[in-house]
Amino acid sequence: MKATLRLDDQLCFALYAASRAMTATYRRLLEELGLTYPQYLAMLVLWERDSLTVGELGEQLLLDSGTLTPLLKRLESAGLVSRVRRPEDERSVLITLTDAGRALRDKANPIPDQLLCQTGMAPEDVIQLREELKTLTARLVTDTSNEGNTP
Amino acid sequence: MKATLRLDDQLCFALYAASRAMTATYRRLLEELGLTYPQYLAMLVLWERDSLTVGELGEQLLLDSGTLTPLLKRLESAGLVSRVRRPEDERSVLITLTDAGRALRDKANPIPDQLLCQTGMAPEDVIQLREELKTLTARLVTDTSNEGNTP
DNA sequence: CGCAATTAAATTGTGCACAATATATATTTT
DNA sequence: AAAATATATATTGTGCACAATTTAATTGCG
């Protein structure tokens, strides 16, 4: 059977709509932390392992310096991270949490549960969907016809 | 069990990464049509039902005029659609395909199958994932704590 | 060593998303 | 009918994404 051009049939649109709805949900949760959703993702990575280079952060988030540099400058302006050139290799920039950045983690702690609640899904269903999405991402990213892609 | 702050555990990030990977895949497919991915979505709606107002288009795509107006102006510059005020209500703007816009559908026809191929997924699995995502979107959007959201 | 090639970030430019506001037209109320 | 209200789109401003280019530092090679 041939796939159609109907909007309703497109996996891509279901994905795109869900991703935007999810970001909108986070926007409200993150408002009081003063973070945007992509900034929150960067903070998640830093809370797990502090002092990463821009490149290492980008590897986790699948984002390049064109996106991360201005985002990290905003986090720096907000007093949450510091950006310093690595002495042993001045090409890379180390991103390190400030005390305020580390402290923000406490305010972020309830967010994952709040979000789970908003999805109205059973935790095991969330896990299954999440893993399906990871598989899909891996297939789309590693596809050979994808060579030369960002980042 | 408590949900964690680990990036790897987040449904939101799996969704965000998958959506961006999907868009990147489309970017290559759409290059020869001269369309961006959101422009392609708008064209999908118009190919299904021509002559829609900006608002009706936004209802389908869950986008507001702040996003659509400039996008549609670019489609107009590309000669694919026309934008004219509705005579019976000059507040709304009718978006109508040009001959070139209608003709572009032929070039778009193979795309859904090409994409299905790139996902490496069985069609029935794609359908199931798509419907799960629609359910999730509906839950996130209709959530009462979501009132006052865009659009 | 000296220089080409490589690597890491930053910069520039385009196109979304989306909040907030403005503008213009239509409808309702008084 | 005039004023108030509502509706539809457009505009403005911020913050991503991402391609392409630039800048600066490091590595490799002859």
mmCIF file of C-alpha atoms (C1' of nucleotides) in Angstrom:
data_model
loop_
_atom_site.group_PDB
_atom_site.id
_atom_site.type_symbol
_atom_site.label_atom_id
_atom_site.label_comp_id
_atom_site.label_asym_id
_atom_site.label_seq_id
_atom_site.Cartn_x
_atom_site.Cartn_y
_atom_site.Cartn_z
ATOM 1 C CA MET A 1 0.000 0.000 0.000
ATOM 2 C CA LYS A 2 1.218 3.436 -0.902
ATOM 3 C CA ALA A 3 1.740 6.089 1.744
ATOM 4 C CA THR A 4 -0.345 9.205 1.118
ATOM 5 C CA LEU A 5 0.156 12.946 1.336
ATOM 6 C CA ARG A 6 -2.641 13.397 3.871
ATOM 7 C CA LEU A 7 -1.455 15.414 6.868
ATOM 8 C CA ASP A 8 -3.258 13.068 9.194
ATOM 9 C CA ASP A 9 -1.284 10.081 7.896
ATOM 10 C CA GLN A 10 2.130 11.605 8.456
ATOM 11 C CA LEU A 11 4.306 10.281 11.241
ATOM 12 C CA CYS A 12 6.393 13.429 10.864
ATOM 13 C CA PHE A 13 3.514 15.722 11.733
ATOM 14 C CA ALA A 14 2.437 13.610 14.704
ATOM 15 C CA LEU A 15 6.021 13.881 15.930
ATOM 16 C CA TYR A 16 6.290 17.591 15.235
ATOM 17 C CA ALA A 17 2.964 18.360 16.939
ATOM 18 C CA ALA A 18 3.781 16.198 19.954
ATOM 19 C CA SER A 19 7.198 17.767 20.342
ATOM 20 C CA ARG A 20 5.761 21.278 20.266
ATOM 21 C CA ALA A 21 2.972 20.367 22.673
ATOM 22 C CA MET A 22 5.574 18.902 25.010
ATOM 23 C CA THR A 23 7.711 22.031 24.813
ATOM 24 C CA ALA A 24 4.644 24.163 25.531
ATOM 25 C CA THR A 25 3.929 22.072 28.615
ATOM 26 C CA TYR A 26 7.495 22.511 29.806
ATOM 27 C CA ARG A 27 7.357 26.231 29.135
ATOM 28 C CA ARG A 28 4.835 26.646 31.933
ATOM 29 C CA LEU A 29 6.743 24.373 34.293
ATOM 30 C CA LEU A 30 10.034 26.134 33.588
ATOM 31 C CA GLU A 31 8.697 29.654 33.842
ATOM 32 C CA GLU A 32 9.469 29.940 37.533
ATOM 33 C CA LEU A 33 12.994 28.592 36.988
ATOM 34 C CA GLY A 34 13.594 31.301 34.396
ATOM 35 C CA LEU A 35 14.675 28.712 31.816
ATOM 36 C CA THR A 36 13.610 28.000 28.272
ATOM 37 C CA TYR A 37 13.184 24.373 27.304
ATOM 38 C CA PRO A 38 16.508 24.047 25.416
ATOM 39 C CA GLN A 39 18.257 25.794 28.313
ATOM 40 C CA TYR A 40 16.685 23.252 30.653
ATOM 41 C CA LEU A 41 18.086 20.416 28.548
ATOM 42 C CA ALA A 42 21.552 21.940 28.780
ATOM 43 C CA MET A 43 21.155 22.226 32.548
ATOM 44 C CA LEU A 44 20.083 18.556 32.752
ATOM 45 C CA VAL A 45 23.340 17.545 31.119
ATOM 46 C CA LEU A 46 25.384 19.810 33.391
ATOM 47 C CA TRP A 47 23.626 18.556 36.520
ATOM 48 C CA GLU A 48 24.631 15.042 35.505
ATOM 49 C CA ARG A 49 28.236 15.881 34.724
ATOM 50 C CA ASP A 50 29.607 19.326 35.323
ATOM 51 C CA SER A 51 32.419 21.011 33.394
ATOM 52 C CA LEU A 52 31.842 19.978 29.823
ATOM 53 C CA THR A 53 33.099 21.602 26.663
ATOM 54 C CA VAL A 54 30.628 23.107 24.226
ATOM 55 C CA GLY A 55 31.339 20.197 21.931
ATOM 56 C CA GLU A 56 30.639 17.561 24.578
ATOM 57 C CA LEU A 57 27.396 19.280 25.475
ATOM 58 C CA GLY A 58 26.459 19.372 21.823
ATOM 59 C CA GLU A 59 27.183 15.670 21.510
ATOM 60 C CA GLN A 60 24.636 14.906 24.234
ATOM 61 C CA LEU A 61 21.986 17.270 22.925
ATOM 62 C CA LEU A 62 22.703 16.783 19.213
ATOM 63 C CA LEU A 63 23.186 20.519 18.820
ATOM 64 C CA ASP A 64 26.038 22.478 17.273
ATOM 65 C CA SER A 65 27.895 25.575 18.459
ATOM 66 C CA GLY A 66 25.684 27.792 16.341
ATOM 67 C CA THR A 67 22.813 26.932 18.658
ATOM 68 C CA LEU A 68 24.717 26.380 21.872
ATOM 69 C CA THR A 69 27.012 29.396 21.946
ATOM 70 C CA PRO A 70 24.228 32.001 22.232
ATOM 71 C CA LEU A 71 22.179 29.738 24.531
ATOM 72 C CA LEU A 72 25.144 29.299 26.874
ATOM 73 C CA LYS A 73 25.845 33.013 26.814
ATOM 74 C CA ARG A 74 22.299 33.558 28.044
ATOM 75 C CA LEU A 75 22.777 30.996 30.813
ATOM 76 C CA GLU A 76 25.989 32.830 31.691
ATOM 77 C CA SER A 77 24.144 36.177 31.806
ATOM 78 C CA ALA A 78 21.598 34.516 34.092
ATOM 79 C CA GLY A 79 24.469 33.587 36.393
ATOM 80 C CA LEU A 80 23.948 29.829 36.055
ATOM 81 C CA VAL A 81 27.124 28.791 34.234
ATOM 82 C CA SER A 82 30.604 30.084 33.521
ATOM 83 C CA ARG A 83 32.314 29.862 30.139
ATOM 84 C CA VAL A 84 36.115 29.701 30.204
ATOM 85 C CA ARG A 85 38.665 28.589 27.649
ATOM 86 C CA ARG A 86 40.427 25.383 28.650
ATOM 87 C CA PRO A 87 44.027 26.226 29.564
ATOM 88 C CA GLU A 88 45.395 22.977 28.089
ATOM 89 C CA ASP A 89 43.569 23.576 24.805
ATOM 90 C CA GLU A 90 42.443 27.105 24.200
ATOM 91 C CA ARG A 91 40.242 26.029 21.320
ATOM 92 C CA SER A 92 37.635 24.522 23.611
ATOM 93 C CA VAL A 93 35.444 26.310 26.108
ATOM 94 C CA LEU A 94 34.570 24.707 29.406
ATOM 95 C CA ILE A 95 31.026 25.177 30.667
ATOM 96 C CA THR A 96 30.814 24.942 34.428
ATOM 97 C CA LEU A 97 27.885 25.384 36.786
ATOM 98 C CA THR A 98 27.967 28.276 39.214
ATOM 99 C CA ASP A 99 26.631 27.840 42.740
ATOM 100 C CA ALA A 100 23.341 29.284 41.532
ATOM 101 C CA GLY A 101 23.319 26.820 38.643
ATOM 102 C CA ARG A 102 23.836 23.873 40.991
ATOM 103 C CA ALA A 103 21.229 25.251 43.396
ATOM 104 C CA LEU A 104 18.629 25.459 40.647
ATOM 105 C CA ARG A 105 18.571 21.689 40.535
ATOM 106 C CA ASP A 106 16.464 21.624 43.701
ATOM 107 C CA LYS A 107 13.771 23.673 42.027
ATOM 108 C CA ALA A 108 13.920 21.392 38.984
ATOM 109 C CA ASN A 109 13.573 18.181 40.954
ATOM 110 C CA PRO A 110 9.761 17.945 40.952
ATOM 111 C CA ILE A 111 9.470 18.680 37.221
ATOM 112 C CA PRO A 112 9.832 15.135 35.816
ATOM 113 C CA ASP A 113 7.015 13.864 38.024
ATOM 114 C CA GLN A 114 4.852 16.878 37.218
ATOM 115 C CA LEU A 115 5.322 16.196 33.555
ATOM 116 C CA LEU A 116 4.614 12.499 33.834
ATOM 117 C CA CYS A 117 1.376 13.486 35.520
ATOM 118 C CA GLN A 118 0.456 15.824 32.665
ATOM 119 C CA THR A 119 0.977 13.134 30.039
ATOM 120 C CA GLY A 120 -1.716 11.061 31.739
ATOM 121 C CA MET A 121 0.251 7.985 30.700
ATOM 122 C CA ALA A 122 1.322 4.993 32.715
ATOM 123 C CA PRO A 123 5.062 5.134 33.493
ATOM 124 C CA GLU A 124 5.682 1.886 31.609
ATOM 125 C CA ASP A 125 3.943 3.280 28.529
ATOM 126 C CA VAL A 126 6.088 6.402 28.742
ATOM 127 C CA ILE A 127 9.185 4.238 28.854
ATOM 128 C CA GLN A 128 8.076 2.205 25.872
ATOM 129 C CA LEU A 129 7.246 5.273 23.796
ATOM 130 C CA ARG A 130 10.538 6.877 24.769
ATOM 131 C CA GLU A 131 12.520 3.834 23.641
ATOM 132 C CA GLU A 132 10.613 3.619 20.363
ATOM 133 C CA LEU A 133 11.478 7.245 19.730
ATOM 134 C CA LYS A 134 15.139 6.635 20.503
ATOM 135 C CA THR A 135 15.181 3.784 18.023
ATOM 136 C CA LEU A 136 13.568 5.952 15.385
ATOM 137 C CA THR A 137 16.041 8.763 16.015
ATOM 138 C CA ALA A 138 18.962 6.383 15.742
ATOM 139 C CA ARG A 139 17.660 5.044 12.438
ATOM 140 C CA LEU A 140 17.119 8.486 10.976
ATOM 141 C CA VAL A 141 20.467 9.835 12.158
ATOM 142 C CA THR A 142 22.680 6.880 11.225
ATOM 143 C CA ASP A 143 21.071 6.415 7.838
ATOM 144 C CA THR A 144 23.869 6.491 5.257
ATOM 145 C CA SER A 145 22.001 8.905 3.030
ATOM 146 C CA ASN A 146 22.222 11.210 5.998
ATOM 147 C CA GLU A 147 26.012 11.672 5.794
ATOM 148 C CA GLY A 148 27.282 15.179 6.276
ATOM 149 C CA ASN A 149 24.443 16.160 8.526
ATOM 150 C CA THR A 150 24.500 18.396 11.577
ATOM 151 C CA PRO A 151 26.221 18.292 13.877
ATOM 152 C CA MET B 1 9.146 5.301 41.734
ATOM 153 C CA LYS B 2 10.324 8.839 41.239
ATOM 154 C CA ALA B 3 11.141 10.189 37.795
ATOM 155 C CA THR B 4 14.718 11.468 37.529
ATOM 156 C CA LEU B 5 16.465 14.440 35.964
ATOM 157 C CA ARG B 6 18.678 12.227 33.772
ATOM 158 C CA LEU B 7 18.554 13.372 30.144
ATOM 159 C CA ASP B 8 18.365 9.788 29.006
ATOM 160 C CA ASP B 9 15.184 9.202 31.015
ATOM 161 C CA GLN B 10 13.252 12.118 29.585
ATOM 162 C CA LEU B 11 10.400 11.459 27.188
ATOM 163 C CA CYS B 12 10.598 15.105 26.202
ATOM 164 C CA PHE B 13 14.153 14.792 24.930
ATOM 165 C CA ALA B 14 13.438 11.586 23.035
ATOM 166 C CA LEU B 15 10.576 13.442 21.366
ATOM 167 C CA TYR B 16 12.600 16.562 20.707
ATOM 168 C CA ALA B 17 15.532 14.597 19.244
ATOM 169 C CA ALA B 18 13.260 12.436 17.097
ATOM 170 C CA SER B 19 11.390 15.446 15.776
ATOM 171 C CA ARG B 20 14.596 17.199 14.808
ATOM 172 C CA ALA B 21 16.014 14.060 13.214
ATOM 173 C CA MET B 22 12.796 13.701 11.240
ATOM 174 C CA THR B 23 12.926 17.299 10.077
ATOM 175 C CA ALA B 24 16.559 16.830 9.038
ATOM 176 C CA THR B 25 15.560 13.795 6.979
ATOM 177 C CA TYR B 26 12.806 15.778 5.291
ATOM 178 C CA ARG B 27 15.181 18.659 4.665
ATOM 179 C CA ARG B 28 17.119 16.511 2.219
ATOM 180 C CA LEU B 29 13.982 15.137 0.568
ATOM 181 C CA LEU B 30 12.463 18.598 0.224
ATOM 182 C CA GLU B 31 15.551 20.307 -1.067
ATOM 183 C CA GLU B 32 14.669 19.674 -4.701
ATOM 184 C CA LEU B 33 11.123 20.942 -4.136
ATOM 185 C CA GLY B 34 12.509 24.180 -2.743
ATOM 186 C CA LEU B 35 10.432 23.809 0.436
ATOM 187 C CA THR B 36 11.289 23.907 4.109
ATOM 188 C CA TYR B 37 9.620 21.341 6.327
ATOM 189 C CA PRO B 38 6.973 23.690 7.794
ATOM 190 C CA GLN B 39 6.257 24.991 4.296
ATOM 191 C CA TYR B 40 5.762 21.388 3.179
ATOM 192 C CA LEU B 41 3.221 20.864 5.958
ATOM 193 C CA ALA B 42 1.297 23.920 4.801
ATOM 194 C CA MET B 43 1.343 22.589 1.245
ATOM 195 C CA LEU B 44 0.048 19.193 2.461
ATOM 196 C CA VAL B 45 -2.985 20.931 3.940
ATOM 197 C CA LEU B 46 -3.561 22.978 0.803
ATOM 198 C CA TRP B 47 -3.238 19.950 -1.468
ATOM 199 C CA GLU B 48 -5.986 18.310 0.571
ATOM 200 C CA ARG B 49 -8.293 21.296 0.592
ATOM 201 C CA ASP B 50 -7.450 24.420 -1.339
ATOM 202 C CA SER B 51 -8.493 27.967 -0.464
ATOM 203 C CA LEU B 52 -8.231 28.123 3.279
ATOM 204 C CA THR B 53 -7.921 31.143 5.511
ATOM 205 C CA VAL B 54 -4.786 31.650 7.560
ATOM 206 C CA GLY B 55 -6.801 30.723 10.625
ATOM 207 C CA GLU B 56 -8.083 27.463 9.149
ATOM 208 C CA LEU B 57 -4.573 26.525 8.106
ATOM 209 C CA GLY B 58 -3.341 27.325 11.598
ATOM 210 C CA GLU B 59 -6.056 25.140 13.075
ATOM 211 C CA GLN B 60 -4.763 22.146 11.103
ATOM 212 C CA LEU B 61 -1.103 22.796 11.824
ATOM 213 C CA LEU B 62 -1.538 24.151 15.359
ATOM 214 C CA LEU B 63 0.308 27.311 14.367
ATOM 215 C CA ASP B 64 -0.659 30.956 14.781
ATOM 216 C CA SER B 65 -0.457 33.882 12.389
ATOM 217 C CA GLY B 66 2.861 34.969 13.857
ATOM 218 C CA THR B 67 4.378 31.836 12.340
ATOM 219 C CA LEU B 68 2.154 31.426 9.311
ATOM 220 C CA THR B 69 2.066 34.943 7.922
ATOM 221 C CA PRO B 70 5.784 35.142 7.084
ATOM 222 C CA LEU B 71 5.834 31.487 5.980
ATOM 223 C CA LEU B 72 2.927 32.080 3.592
ATOM 224 C CA LYS B 73 4.550 35.233 2.277
ATOM 225 C CA ARG B 74 7.572 33.140 1.378
ATOM 226 C CA LEU B 75 5.369 30.573 -0.365
ATOM 227 C CA GLU B 76 3.768 33.482 -2.209
ATOM 228 C CA SER B 77 7.187 34.822 -3.258
ATOM 229 C CA ALA B 78 7.994 31.318 -4.495
ATOM 230 C CA GLY B 79 4.872 31.515 -6.654
ATOM 231 C CA LEU B 80 3.140 28.563 -4.985
ATOM 232 C CA VAL B 81 0.195 30.303 -3.313
ATOM 233 C CA SER B 82 -1.753 33.537 -3.508
ATOM 234 C CA ARG B 83 -2.874 35.558 -0.493
ATOM 235 C CA VAL B 84 -6.011 37.647 -0.933
ATOM 236 C CA ARG B 85 -8.420 39.218 1.521
ATOM 237 C CA ARG B 86 -11.821 37.541 1.478
ATOM 238 C CA PRO B 87 -14.315 39.951 -0.095
ATOM 239 C CA GLU B 88 -17.152 38.862 2.244
ATOM 240 C CA ASP B 89 -14.944 39.410 5.309
ATOM 241 C CA GLU B 90 -11.902 41.543 4.792
ATOM 242 C CA ARG B 91 -10.442 40.451 8.108
ATOM 243 C CA SER B 92 -9.518 37.029 6.798
ATOM 244 C CA VAL B 93 -7.007 36.176 4.122
ATOM 245 C CA LEU B 94 -7.617 33.329 1.709
ATOM 246 C CA ILE B 95 -4.642 31.180 0.804
ATOM 247 C CA THR B 96 -5.037 29.568 -2.599
ATOM 248 C CA LEU B 97 -2.700 27.351 -4.580
ATOM 249 C CA THR B 98 -1.349 28.665 -7.848
ATOM 250 C CA ASP B 99 -0.944 26.329 -10.831
ATOM 251 C CA ALA B 100 2.688 25.907 -9.808
ATOM 252 C CA GLY B 101 1.578 25.080 -6.273
ATOM 253 C CA ARG B 102 -0.800 22.411 -7.493
ATOM 254 C CA ALA B 103 1.799 21.061 -9.901
ATOM 255 C CA LEU B 104 4.332 20.653 -7.115
ATOM 256 C CA ARG B 105 2.196 17.881 -5.680
ATOM 257 C CA ASP B 106 3.472 15.514 -8.355
ATOM 258 C CA LYS B 107 7.029 16.026 -7.191
ATOM 259 C CA ALA B 108 5.933 15.499 -3.589
ATOM 260 C CA ASN B 109 4.095 12.248 -4.270
ATOM 261 C CA PRO B 110 7.014 9.867 -3.731
ATOM 262 C CA ILE B 111 8.118 11.517 -0.486
ATOM 263 C CA PRO B 112 5.923 9.624 2.004
ATOM 264 C CA ASP B 113 7.187 6.283 0.726
ATOM 265 C CA GLN B 114 10.776 7.512 0.686
ATOM 266 C CA LEU B 115 10.426 8.569 4.279
ATOM 267 C CA LEU B 116 8.796 5.345 5.385
ATOM 268 C CA CYS B 117 11.767 3.604 3.856
ATOM 269 C CA GLN B 118 14.229 5.765 5.809
ATOM 270 C CA THR B 119 12.552 5.008 9.125
ATOM 271 C CA GLY B 120 13.307 1.333 8.577
ATOM 272 C CA MET B 121 10.046 0.595 10.376
ATOM 273 C CA ALA B 122 7.198 -1.685 9.438
ATOM 274 C CA PRO B 123 4.185 0.331 8.221
ATOM 275 C CA GLU B 124 2.002 -1.011 11.029
ATOM 276 C CA ASP B 125 4.580 0.064 13.613
ATOM 277 C CA VAL B 126 4.657 3.530 12.065
ATOM 278 C CA ILE B 127 0.883 3.711 12.347
ATOM 279 C CA GLN B 128 0.933 2.611 15.967
ATOM 280 C CA LEU B 129 3.649 5.104 16.920
ATOM 281 C CA ARG B 130 1.814 7.858 15.065
ATOM 282 C CA GLU B 131 -1.424 7.180 16.935
ATOM 283 C CA GLU B 132 0.370 7.058 20.292
ATOM 284 C CA LEU B 133 1.878 10.445 19.519
ATOM 285 C CA LYS B 134 -1.521 11.855 18.576
ATOM 286 C CA THR B 135 -2.947 10.646 21.875
ATOM 287 C CA LEU B 136 -0.058 12.218 23.761
ATOM 288 C CA THR B 137 -0.471 15.508 21.909
ATOM 289 C CA ALA B 138 -4.185 15.574 22.652
ATOM 290 C CA ARG B 139 -3.527 14.981 26.334
ATOM 291 C CA LEU B 140 -0.906 17.693 26.554
ATOM 292 C CA VAL B 141 -2.945 20.229 24.607
ATOM 293 C CA THR B 142 -6.338 19.686 26.227
ATOM 294 C CA ASP B 143 -4.905 19.617 29.735
ATOM 295 C CA THR B 144 -6.792 22.221 31.750
ATOM 296 C CA SER B 145 -3.612 23.675 33.186
ATOM 297 C CA ASN B 146 -2.794 24.410 29.578
ATOM 298 C CA GLU B 147 -5.533 27.024 29.129
ATOM 299 C CA GLY B 148 -4.547 30.157 27.309
ATOM 300 C CA ASN B 149 -1.945 28.404 25.193
ATOM 301 C CA THR B 150 -1.060 29.044 21.589
ATOM 302 C CA PRO B 151 -2.815 29.215 19.309
ATOM 303 C "C1'" DC C 1 61.379 24.100 12.840
ATOM 304 C "C1'" DG C 2 57.836 25.878 9.522
ATOM 305 C "C1'" DC C 3 53.700 25.315 7.409
ATOM 306 C "C1'" DA C 4 49.628 22.835 5.815
ATOM 307 C "C1'" DA C 5 45.801 20.453 7.666
ATOM 308 C "C1'" DT C 6 42.718 19.733 11.425
ATOM 309 C "C1'" DT C 7 39.846 20.939 15.208
ATOM 310 C "C1'" DA C 8 36.747 23.922 18.373
ATOM 311 C "C1'" DA C 9 34.025 27.835 18.870
ATOM 312 C "C1'" DA C 10 32.100 31.818 17.265
ATOM 313 C "C1'" DT C 11 29.787 34.462 13.767
ATOM 314 C "C1'" DT C 12 26.464 35.389 10.090
ATOM 315 C "C1'" DG C 13 22.238 34.773 7.859
ATOM 316 C "C1'" DT C 14 17.640 32.427 7.154
ATOM 317 C "C1'" DG C 15 13.475 30.498 8.836
ATOM 318 C "C1'" DC C 16 10.683 28.997 12.138
ATOM 319 C "C1'" DA C 17 7.821 29.240 17.031
ATOM 320 C "C1'" DC C 18 5.563 31.943 20.049
ATOM 321 C "C1'" DA C 19 4.306 35.775 23.279
ATOM 322 C "C1'" DA C 20 2.610 40.324 23.138
ATOM 323 C "C1'" DT C 21 0.856 44.008 20.785
ATOM 324 C "C1'" DA C 22 -1.140 46.568 16.921
ATOM 325 C "C1'" DT C 23 -4.295 47.260 13.130
ATOM 326 C "C1'" DA C 24 -8.233 46.749 10.650
ATOM 327 C "C1'" DT C 25 -12.734 44.919 9.939
ATOM 328 C "C1'" DA C 26 -17.029 43.061 11.643
ATOM 329 C "C1'" DT C 27 -20.578 42.447 15.150
ATOM 330 C "C1'" DT C 28 -23.176 43.661 19.143
ATOM 331 C "C1'" DT C 29 -24.974 46.791 22.386
ATOM 332 C "C1'" DT C 30 -27.116 50.759 23.762
ATOM 333 C "C1'" DA D 1 -26.228 55.094 14.199
ATOM 334 C "C1'" DA D 2 -22.336 55.574 17.536
ATOM 335 C "C1'" DA D 3 -19.713 53.242 20.782
ATOM 336 C "C1'" DA D 4 -18.055 49.114 22.729
ATOM 337 C "C1'" DT D 5 -16.663 44.480 21.871
ATOM 338 C "C1'" DA D 6 -14.994 40.732 19.245
ATOM 339 C "C1'" DT D 7 -12.403 38.635 15.514
ATOM 340 C "C1'" DA D 8 -8.610 37.911 11.929
ATOM 341 C "C1'" DT D 9 -4.375 38.901 10.551
ATOM 342 C "C1'" DA D 10 -0.074 41.364 10.848
ATOM 343 C "C1'" DT D 11 3.853 43.160 13.390
ATOM 344 C "C1'" DT D 12 7.538 43.178 16.822
ATOM 345 C "C1'" DG D 13 10.818 41.050 19.624
ATOM 346 C "C1'" DT D 14 13.164 36.911 21.673
ATOM 347 C "C1'" DG D 15 15.142 32.466 21.310
ATOM 348 C "C1'" DC D 16 16.109 28.569 19.091
ATOM 349 C "C1'" DA D 17 17.980 25.350 14.808
ATOM 350 C "C1'" DC D 18 20.992 24.935 11.324
ATOM 351 C "C1'" DA D 19 23.899 25.856 7.136
ATOM 352 C "C1'" DA D 20 27.959 28.231 5.870
ATOM 353 C "C1'" DT D 21 31.811 30.799 6.920
ATOM 354 C "C1'" DT D 22 35.348 32.735 9.952
ATOM 355 C "C1'" DT D 23 38.733 32.879 13.594
ATOM 356 C "C1'" DA D 24 41.930 30.976 16.506
ATOM 357 C "C1'" DA D 25 44.523 27.232 18.377
ATOM 358 C "C1'" DT D 26 46.662 22.716 17.830
ATOM 359 C "C1'" DT D 27 48.561 18.823 15.443
ATOM 360 C "C1'" DG D 28 51.103 16.486 11.830
ATOM 361 C "C1'" DC D 29 54.328 16.264 8.403
ATOM 362 C "C1'" DG D 30 58.266 17.180 5.563
#
